[in-house]
PDB file of C-alpha atoms and ligand atoms in Angstrom:
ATOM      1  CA  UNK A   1     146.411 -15.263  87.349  1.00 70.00           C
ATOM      2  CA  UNK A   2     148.823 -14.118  90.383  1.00 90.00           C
ATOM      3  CA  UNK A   3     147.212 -11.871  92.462  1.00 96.00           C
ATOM      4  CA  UNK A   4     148.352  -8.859  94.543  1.00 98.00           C
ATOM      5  CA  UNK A   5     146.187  -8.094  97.787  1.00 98.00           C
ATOM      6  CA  UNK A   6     147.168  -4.600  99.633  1.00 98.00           C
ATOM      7  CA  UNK A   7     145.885  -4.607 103.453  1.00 99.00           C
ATOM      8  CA  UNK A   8     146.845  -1.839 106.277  1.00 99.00           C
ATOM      9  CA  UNK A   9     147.170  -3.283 109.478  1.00 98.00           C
ATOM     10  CA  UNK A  10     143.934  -3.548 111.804  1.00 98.00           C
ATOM     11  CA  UNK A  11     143.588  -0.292 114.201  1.00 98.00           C
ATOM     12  CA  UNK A  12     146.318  -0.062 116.529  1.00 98.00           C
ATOM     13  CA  UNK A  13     146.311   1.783 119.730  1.00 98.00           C
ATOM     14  CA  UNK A  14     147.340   4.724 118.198  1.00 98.00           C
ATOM     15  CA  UNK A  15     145.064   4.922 115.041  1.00 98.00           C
ATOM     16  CA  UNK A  16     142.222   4.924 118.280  1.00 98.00           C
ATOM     17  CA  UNK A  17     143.876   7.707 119.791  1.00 98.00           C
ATOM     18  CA  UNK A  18     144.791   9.292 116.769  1.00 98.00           C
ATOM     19  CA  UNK A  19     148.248   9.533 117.063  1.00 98.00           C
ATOM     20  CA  UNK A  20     150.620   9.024 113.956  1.00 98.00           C
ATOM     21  CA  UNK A  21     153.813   6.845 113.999  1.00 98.00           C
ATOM     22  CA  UNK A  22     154.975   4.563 117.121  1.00 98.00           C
ATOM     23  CA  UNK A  23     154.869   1.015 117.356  1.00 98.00           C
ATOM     24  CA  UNK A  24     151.862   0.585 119.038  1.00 98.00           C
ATOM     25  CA  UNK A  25     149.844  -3.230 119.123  1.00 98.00           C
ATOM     26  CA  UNK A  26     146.567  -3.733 118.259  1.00 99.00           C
ATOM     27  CA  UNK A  27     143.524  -2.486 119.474  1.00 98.00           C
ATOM     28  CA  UNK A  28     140.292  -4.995 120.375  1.00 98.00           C
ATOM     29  CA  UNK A  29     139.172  -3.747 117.133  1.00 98.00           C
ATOM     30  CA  UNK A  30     142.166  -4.280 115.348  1.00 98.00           C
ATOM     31  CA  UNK A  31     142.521  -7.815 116.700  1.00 98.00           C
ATOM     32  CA  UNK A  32     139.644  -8.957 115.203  1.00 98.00           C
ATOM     33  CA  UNK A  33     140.249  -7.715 112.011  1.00 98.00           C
ATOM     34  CA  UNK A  34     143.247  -9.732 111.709  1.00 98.00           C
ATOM     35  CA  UNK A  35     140.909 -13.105 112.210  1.00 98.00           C
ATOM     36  CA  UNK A  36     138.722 -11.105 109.916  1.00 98.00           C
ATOM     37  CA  UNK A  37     141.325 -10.630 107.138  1.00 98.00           C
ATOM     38  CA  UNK A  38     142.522 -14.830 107.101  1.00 98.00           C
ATOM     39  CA  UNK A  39     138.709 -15.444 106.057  1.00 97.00           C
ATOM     40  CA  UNK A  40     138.347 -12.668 103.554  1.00 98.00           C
ATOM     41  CA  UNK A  41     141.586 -13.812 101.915  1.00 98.00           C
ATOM     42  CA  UNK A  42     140.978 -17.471 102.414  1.00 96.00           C
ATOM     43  CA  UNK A  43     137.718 -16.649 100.287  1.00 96.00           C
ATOM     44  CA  UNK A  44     139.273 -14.915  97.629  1.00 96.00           C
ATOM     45  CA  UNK A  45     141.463 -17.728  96.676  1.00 95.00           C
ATOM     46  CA  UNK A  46     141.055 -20.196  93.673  1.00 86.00           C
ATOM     47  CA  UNK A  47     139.195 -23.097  95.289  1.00 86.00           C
ATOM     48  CA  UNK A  48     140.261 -25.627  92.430  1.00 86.00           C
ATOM     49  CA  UNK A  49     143.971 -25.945  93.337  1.00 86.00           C
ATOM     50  CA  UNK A  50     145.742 -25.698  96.525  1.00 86.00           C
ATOM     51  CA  UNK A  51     147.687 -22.083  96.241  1.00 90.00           C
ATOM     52  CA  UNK A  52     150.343 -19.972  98.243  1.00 92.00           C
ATOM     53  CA  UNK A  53     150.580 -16.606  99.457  1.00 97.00           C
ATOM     54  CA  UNK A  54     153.500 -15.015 100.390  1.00 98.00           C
ATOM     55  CA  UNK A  55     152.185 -12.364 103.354  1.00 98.00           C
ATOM     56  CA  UNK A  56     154.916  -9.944 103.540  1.00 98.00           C
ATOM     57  CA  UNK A  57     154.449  -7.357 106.545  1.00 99.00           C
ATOM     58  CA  UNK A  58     156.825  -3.924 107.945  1.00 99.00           C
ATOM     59  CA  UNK A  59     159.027  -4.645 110.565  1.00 99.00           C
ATOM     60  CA  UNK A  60     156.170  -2.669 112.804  1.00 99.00           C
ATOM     61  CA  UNK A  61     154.341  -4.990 115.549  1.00 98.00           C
ATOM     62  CA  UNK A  62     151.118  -3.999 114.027  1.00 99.00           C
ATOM     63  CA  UNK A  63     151.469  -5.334 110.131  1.00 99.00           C
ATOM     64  CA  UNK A  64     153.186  -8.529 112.360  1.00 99.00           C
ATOM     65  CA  UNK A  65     150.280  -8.946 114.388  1.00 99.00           C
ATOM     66  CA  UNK A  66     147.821  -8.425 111.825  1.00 99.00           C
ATOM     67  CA  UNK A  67     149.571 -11.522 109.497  1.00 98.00           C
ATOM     68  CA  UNK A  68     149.360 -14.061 112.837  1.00 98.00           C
ATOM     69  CA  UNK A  69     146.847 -15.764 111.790  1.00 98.00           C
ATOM     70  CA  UNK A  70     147.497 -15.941 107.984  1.00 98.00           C
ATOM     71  CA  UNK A  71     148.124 -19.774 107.339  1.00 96.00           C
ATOM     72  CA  UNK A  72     151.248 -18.750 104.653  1.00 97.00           C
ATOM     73  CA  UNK A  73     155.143 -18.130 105.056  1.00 97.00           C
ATOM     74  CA  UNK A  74     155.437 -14.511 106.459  1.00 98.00           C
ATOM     75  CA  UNK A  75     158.740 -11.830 105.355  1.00 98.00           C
ATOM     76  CA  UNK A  76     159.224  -8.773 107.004  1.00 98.00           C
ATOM     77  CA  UNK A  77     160.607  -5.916 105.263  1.00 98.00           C
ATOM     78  CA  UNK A  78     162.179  -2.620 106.606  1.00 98.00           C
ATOM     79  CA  UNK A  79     161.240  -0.858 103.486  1.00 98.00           C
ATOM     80  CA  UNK A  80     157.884  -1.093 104.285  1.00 99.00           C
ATOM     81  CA  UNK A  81     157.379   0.460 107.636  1.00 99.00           C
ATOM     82  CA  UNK A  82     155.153   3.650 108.236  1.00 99.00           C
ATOM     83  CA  UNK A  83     156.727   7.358 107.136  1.00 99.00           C
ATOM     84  CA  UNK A  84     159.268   8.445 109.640  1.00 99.00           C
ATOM     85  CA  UNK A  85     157.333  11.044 110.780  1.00 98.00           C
ATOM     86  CA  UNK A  86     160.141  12.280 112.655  1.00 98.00           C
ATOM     87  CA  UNK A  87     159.920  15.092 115.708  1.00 98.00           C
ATOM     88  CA  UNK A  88     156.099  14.740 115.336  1.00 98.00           C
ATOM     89  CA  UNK A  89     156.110  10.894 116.023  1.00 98.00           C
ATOM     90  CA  UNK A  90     153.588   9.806 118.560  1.00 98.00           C
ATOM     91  CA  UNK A  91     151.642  13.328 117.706  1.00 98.00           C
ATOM     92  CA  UNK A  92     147.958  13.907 116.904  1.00 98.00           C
ATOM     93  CA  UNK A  93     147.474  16.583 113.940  1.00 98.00           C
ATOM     94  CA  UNK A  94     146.056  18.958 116.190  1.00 98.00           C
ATOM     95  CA  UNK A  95     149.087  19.018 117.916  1.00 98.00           C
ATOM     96  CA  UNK A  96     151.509  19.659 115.617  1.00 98.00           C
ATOM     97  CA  UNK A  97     149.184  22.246 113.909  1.00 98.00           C
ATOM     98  CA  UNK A  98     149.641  23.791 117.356  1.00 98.00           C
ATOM     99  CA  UNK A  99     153.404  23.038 118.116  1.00 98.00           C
ATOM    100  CA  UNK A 100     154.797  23.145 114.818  1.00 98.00           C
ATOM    101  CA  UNK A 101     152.105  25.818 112.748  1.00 98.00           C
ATOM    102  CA  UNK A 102     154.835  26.312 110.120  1.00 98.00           C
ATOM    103  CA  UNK A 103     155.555  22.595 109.932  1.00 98.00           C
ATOM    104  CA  UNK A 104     151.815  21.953 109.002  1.00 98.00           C
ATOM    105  CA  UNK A 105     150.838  24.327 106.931  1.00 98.00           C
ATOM    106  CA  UNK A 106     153.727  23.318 104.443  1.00 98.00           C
ATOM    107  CA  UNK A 107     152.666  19.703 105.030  1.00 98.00           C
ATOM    108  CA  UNK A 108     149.364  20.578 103.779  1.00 98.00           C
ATOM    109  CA  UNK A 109     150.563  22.798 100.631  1.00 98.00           C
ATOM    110  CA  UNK A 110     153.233  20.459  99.657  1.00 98.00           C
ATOM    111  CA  UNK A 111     152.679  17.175 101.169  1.00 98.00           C
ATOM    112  CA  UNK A 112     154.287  15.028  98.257  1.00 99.00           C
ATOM    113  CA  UNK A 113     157.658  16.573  99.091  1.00 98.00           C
ATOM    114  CA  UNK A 114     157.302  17.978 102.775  1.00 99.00           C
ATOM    115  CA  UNK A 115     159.923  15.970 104.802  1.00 99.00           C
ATOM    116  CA  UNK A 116     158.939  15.919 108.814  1.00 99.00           C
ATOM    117  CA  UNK A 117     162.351  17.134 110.304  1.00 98.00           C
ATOM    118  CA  UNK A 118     164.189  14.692 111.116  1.00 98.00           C
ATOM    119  CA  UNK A 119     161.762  12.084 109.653  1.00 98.00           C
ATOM    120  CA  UNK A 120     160.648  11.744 105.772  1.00 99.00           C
ATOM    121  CA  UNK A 121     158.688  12.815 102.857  1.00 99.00           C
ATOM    122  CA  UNK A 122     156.299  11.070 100.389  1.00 99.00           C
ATOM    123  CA  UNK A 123     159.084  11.527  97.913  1.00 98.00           C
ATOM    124  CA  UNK A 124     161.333   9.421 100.365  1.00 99.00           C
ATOM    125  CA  UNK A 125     158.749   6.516 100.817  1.00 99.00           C
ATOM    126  CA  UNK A 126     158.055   6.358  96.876  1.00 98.00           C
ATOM    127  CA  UNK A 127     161.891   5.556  96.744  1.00 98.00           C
ATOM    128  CA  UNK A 128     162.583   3.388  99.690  1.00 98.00           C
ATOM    129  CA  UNK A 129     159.913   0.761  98.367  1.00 98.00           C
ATOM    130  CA  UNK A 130     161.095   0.668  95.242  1.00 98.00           C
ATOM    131  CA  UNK A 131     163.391  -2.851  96.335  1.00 98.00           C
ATOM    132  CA  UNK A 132     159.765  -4.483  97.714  1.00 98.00           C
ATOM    133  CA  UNK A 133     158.523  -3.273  93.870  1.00 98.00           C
ATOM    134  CA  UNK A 134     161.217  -5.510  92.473  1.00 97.00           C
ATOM    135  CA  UNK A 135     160.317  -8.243  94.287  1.00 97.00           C
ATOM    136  CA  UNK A 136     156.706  -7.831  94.100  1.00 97.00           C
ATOM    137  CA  UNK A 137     156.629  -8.086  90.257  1.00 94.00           C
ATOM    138  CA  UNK A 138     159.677 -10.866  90.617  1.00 95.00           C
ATOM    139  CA  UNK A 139     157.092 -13.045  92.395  1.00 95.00           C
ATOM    140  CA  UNK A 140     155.378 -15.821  90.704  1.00 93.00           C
ATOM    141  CA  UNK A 141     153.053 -16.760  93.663  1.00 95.00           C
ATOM    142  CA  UNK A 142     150.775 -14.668  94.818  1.00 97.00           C
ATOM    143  CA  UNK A 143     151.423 -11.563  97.173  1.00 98.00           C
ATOM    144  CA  UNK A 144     149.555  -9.945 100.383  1.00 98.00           C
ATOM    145  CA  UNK A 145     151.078  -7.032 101.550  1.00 98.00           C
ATOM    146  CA  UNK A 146     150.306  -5.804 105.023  1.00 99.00           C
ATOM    147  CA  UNK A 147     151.666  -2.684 105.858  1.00 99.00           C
ATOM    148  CA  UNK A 148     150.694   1.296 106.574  1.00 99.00           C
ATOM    149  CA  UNK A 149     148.797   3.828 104.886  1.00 98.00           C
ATOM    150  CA  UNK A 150     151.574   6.218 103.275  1.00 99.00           C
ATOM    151  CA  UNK A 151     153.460   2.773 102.226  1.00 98.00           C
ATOM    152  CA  UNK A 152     150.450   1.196 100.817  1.00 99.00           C
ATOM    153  CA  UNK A 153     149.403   4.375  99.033  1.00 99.00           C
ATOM    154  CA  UNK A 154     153.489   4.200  97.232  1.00 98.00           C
ATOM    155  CA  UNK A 155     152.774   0.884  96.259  1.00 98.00           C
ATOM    156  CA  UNK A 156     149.318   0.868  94.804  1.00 98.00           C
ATOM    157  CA  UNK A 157     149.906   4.256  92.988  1.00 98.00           C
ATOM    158  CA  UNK A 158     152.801   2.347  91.507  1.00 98.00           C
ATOM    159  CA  UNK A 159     150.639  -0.501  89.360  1.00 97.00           C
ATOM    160  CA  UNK A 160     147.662   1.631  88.995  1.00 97.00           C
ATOM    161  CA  UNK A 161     149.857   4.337  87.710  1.00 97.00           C
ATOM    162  CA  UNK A 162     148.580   7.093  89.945  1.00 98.00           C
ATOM    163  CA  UNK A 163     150.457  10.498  89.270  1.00 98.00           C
ATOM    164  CA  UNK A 164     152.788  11.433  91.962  1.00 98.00           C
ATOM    165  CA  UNK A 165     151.118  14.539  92.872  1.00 98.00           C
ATOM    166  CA  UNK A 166     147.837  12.209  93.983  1.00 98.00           C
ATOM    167  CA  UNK A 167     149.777   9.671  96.241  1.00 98.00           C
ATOM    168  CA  UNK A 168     149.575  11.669  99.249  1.00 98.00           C
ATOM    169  CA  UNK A 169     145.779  11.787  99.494  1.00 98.00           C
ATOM    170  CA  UNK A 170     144.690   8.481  97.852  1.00 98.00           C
ATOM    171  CA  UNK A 171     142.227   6.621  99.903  1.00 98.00           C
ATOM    172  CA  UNK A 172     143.438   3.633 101.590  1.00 98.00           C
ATOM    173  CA  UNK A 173     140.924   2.702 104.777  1.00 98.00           C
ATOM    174  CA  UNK A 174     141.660   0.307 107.960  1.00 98.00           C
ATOM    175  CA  UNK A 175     139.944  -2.402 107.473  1.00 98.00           C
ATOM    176  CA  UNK A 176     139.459  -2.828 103.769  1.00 98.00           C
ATOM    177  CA  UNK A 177     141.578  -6.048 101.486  1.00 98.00           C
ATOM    178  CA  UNK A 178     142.319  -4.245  98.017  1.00 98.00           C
ATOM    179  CA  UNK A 179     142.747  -7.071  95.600  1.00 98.00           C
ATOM    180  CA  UNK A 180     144.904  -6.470  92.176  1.00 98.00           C
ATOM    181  CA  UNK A 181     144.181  -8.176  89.015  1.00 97.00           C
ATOM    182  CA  UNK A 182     146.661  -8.377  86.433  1.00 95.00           C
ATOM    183  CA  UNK A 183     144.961  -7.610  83.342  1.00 95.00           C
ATOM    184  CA  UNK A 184     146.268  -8.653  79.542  1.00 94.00           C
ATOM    185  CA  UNK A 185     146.892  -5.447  78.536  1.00 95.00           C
ATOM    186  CA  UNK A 186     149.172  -4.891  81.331  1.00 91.00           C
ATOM    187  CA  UNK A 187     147.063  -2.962  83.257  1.00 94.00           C
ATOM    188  CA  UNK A 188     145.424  -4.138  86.615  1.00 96.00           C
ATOM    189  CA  UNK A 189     142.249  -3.735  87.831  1.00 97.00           C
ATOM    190  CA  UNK A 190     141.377  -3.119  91.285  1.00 98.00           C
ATOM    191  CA  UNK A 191     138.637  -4.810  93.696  1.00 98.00           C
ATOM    192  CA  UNK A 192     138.052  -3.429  97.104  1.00 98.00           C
ATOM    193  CA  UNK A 193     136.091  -5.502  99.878  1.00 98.00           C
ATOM    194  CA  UNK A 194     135.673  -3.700 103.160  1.00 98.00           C
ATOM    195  CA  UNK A 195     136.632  -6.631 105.985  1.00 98.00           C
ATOM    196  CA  UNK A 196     134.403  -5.760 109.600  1.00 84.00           C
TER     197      UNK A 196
HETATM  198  O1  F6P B   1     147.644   7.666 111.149  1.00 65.44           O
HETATM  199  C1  F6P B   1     148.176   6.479 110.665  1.00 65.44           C
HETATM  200  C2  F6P B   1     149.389   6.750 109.807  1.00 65.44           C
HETATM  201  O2  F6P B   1     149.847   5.526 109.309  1.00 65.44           O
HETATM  202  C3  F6P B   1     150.541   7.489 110.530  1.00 65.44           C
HETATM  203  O3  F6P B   1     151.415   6.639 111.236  1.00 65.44           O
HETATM  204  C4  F6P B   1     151.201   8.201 109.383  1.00 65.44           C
HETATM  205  O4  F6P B   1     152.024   9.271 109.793  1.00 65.44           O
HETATM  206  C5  F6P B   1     150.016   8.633 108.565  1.00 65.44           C
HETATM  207  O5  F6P B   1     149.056   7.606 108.704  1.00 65.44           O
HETATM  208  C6  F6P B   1     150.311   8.847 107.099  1.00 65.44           C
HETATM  209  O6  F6P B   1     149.206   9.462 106.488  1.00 65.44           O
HETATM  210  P1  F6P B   1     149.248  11.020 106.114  1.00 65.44           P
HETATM  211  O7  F6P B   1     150.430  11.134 105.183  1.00 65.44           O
HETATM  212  O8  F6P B   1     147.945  11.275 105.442  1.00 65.44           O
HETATM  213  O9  F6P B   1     149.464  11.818 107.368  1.00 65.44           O
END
């Protein structure tokens, strides 16, 4: 069966800082999760027959960096970088809580439809990777997707059916392969292995 693997990028810079957005490399610890993440997913291929994966990453240098080392043909896609979190780019929550009070407090009452001024909402997200959806169940071979944690959360909510109101606040670690398994009632089932 064709599999789907979701993976967010090893720490960057900013995750160890805590800052959202930017285009930040890799931290040490981030580094070595991309070596990390080539055995994991070596492992959890079927050994009988030589298979392909097509690693498709953002257009972000840390989804890029994290695929180096996968031994497959990389794409990047545009539809799969982080949120645009707009004028709060490069910002820790604290922050923005403190510069922008209103700004927060609707995040956190409405954060499936809060847009960031001048940046976007989950509602935005949800639609712009609806083209890598396409594609995704297009595919015959199978799929690892490296990319960011409001992306990742669009895409997995999409074939595990999560209502919209959840996406926002779905769980979706560093550091962690999520494997999909296409079940035949149409359903998949989902397989988490923490990668440190
Ligand atoms: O902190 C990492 C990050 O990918 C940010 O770049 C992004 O703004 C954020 O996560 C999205 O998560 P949340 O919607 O929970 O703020």
């Amino acid at each position: 069966v064709r599999k789907i693997w979701l993976s967010r990028h090893g720490e960057s810079e900013y995750n160890q800082k805590g800052l959202i957005g930017g285009n930040s490399s890799l931290s040490n610890r981030g580094e070595l999760y991309s070596r990390a993440l080539r055995e994991a997913l070596i492992a959890r291929l079927p050994q009988e027959e030589p298979v392909s994966v097509a690693v498709w990453t953002s257009t972000l240098k840390r989804t890029i960096e994290t695929a180096r080392f996968l031994p497959f043909p990389k794409l990047r896609w545009k539809a799969l970088d982080e949120i645009d979190a707009g004028i709060c780019d490069g910002m820790t929550y604290e922050q923005i809580a403190e510069q922008y009070p209103q700004e927060f407090e609707m995040r956190k009452k409405d954060k499936l439809r809060y847009r960031y001024p001048s940046g976007e909402s989950y509602m935005d997200v949800i639609q712009r990777v609806e083209p890598v959806i396409i594609e995704l169940e297009r595919e015959r071979e199978c799929v690892l997707v490296v990319a960011h944690q409001a992306v990742l959360r669009a895409v997995y909510a999409y074939f595990m059916n999560v209502p919209p109101e959840d996406i926002p606040r779905l769980s979706m670690p560093l550091h962690t392969l999520i494997e999909l398994t296409p079940m035949p009632d149409g359903t998949m089932s989902v397989q988490r292995f923490p990668v440190d």
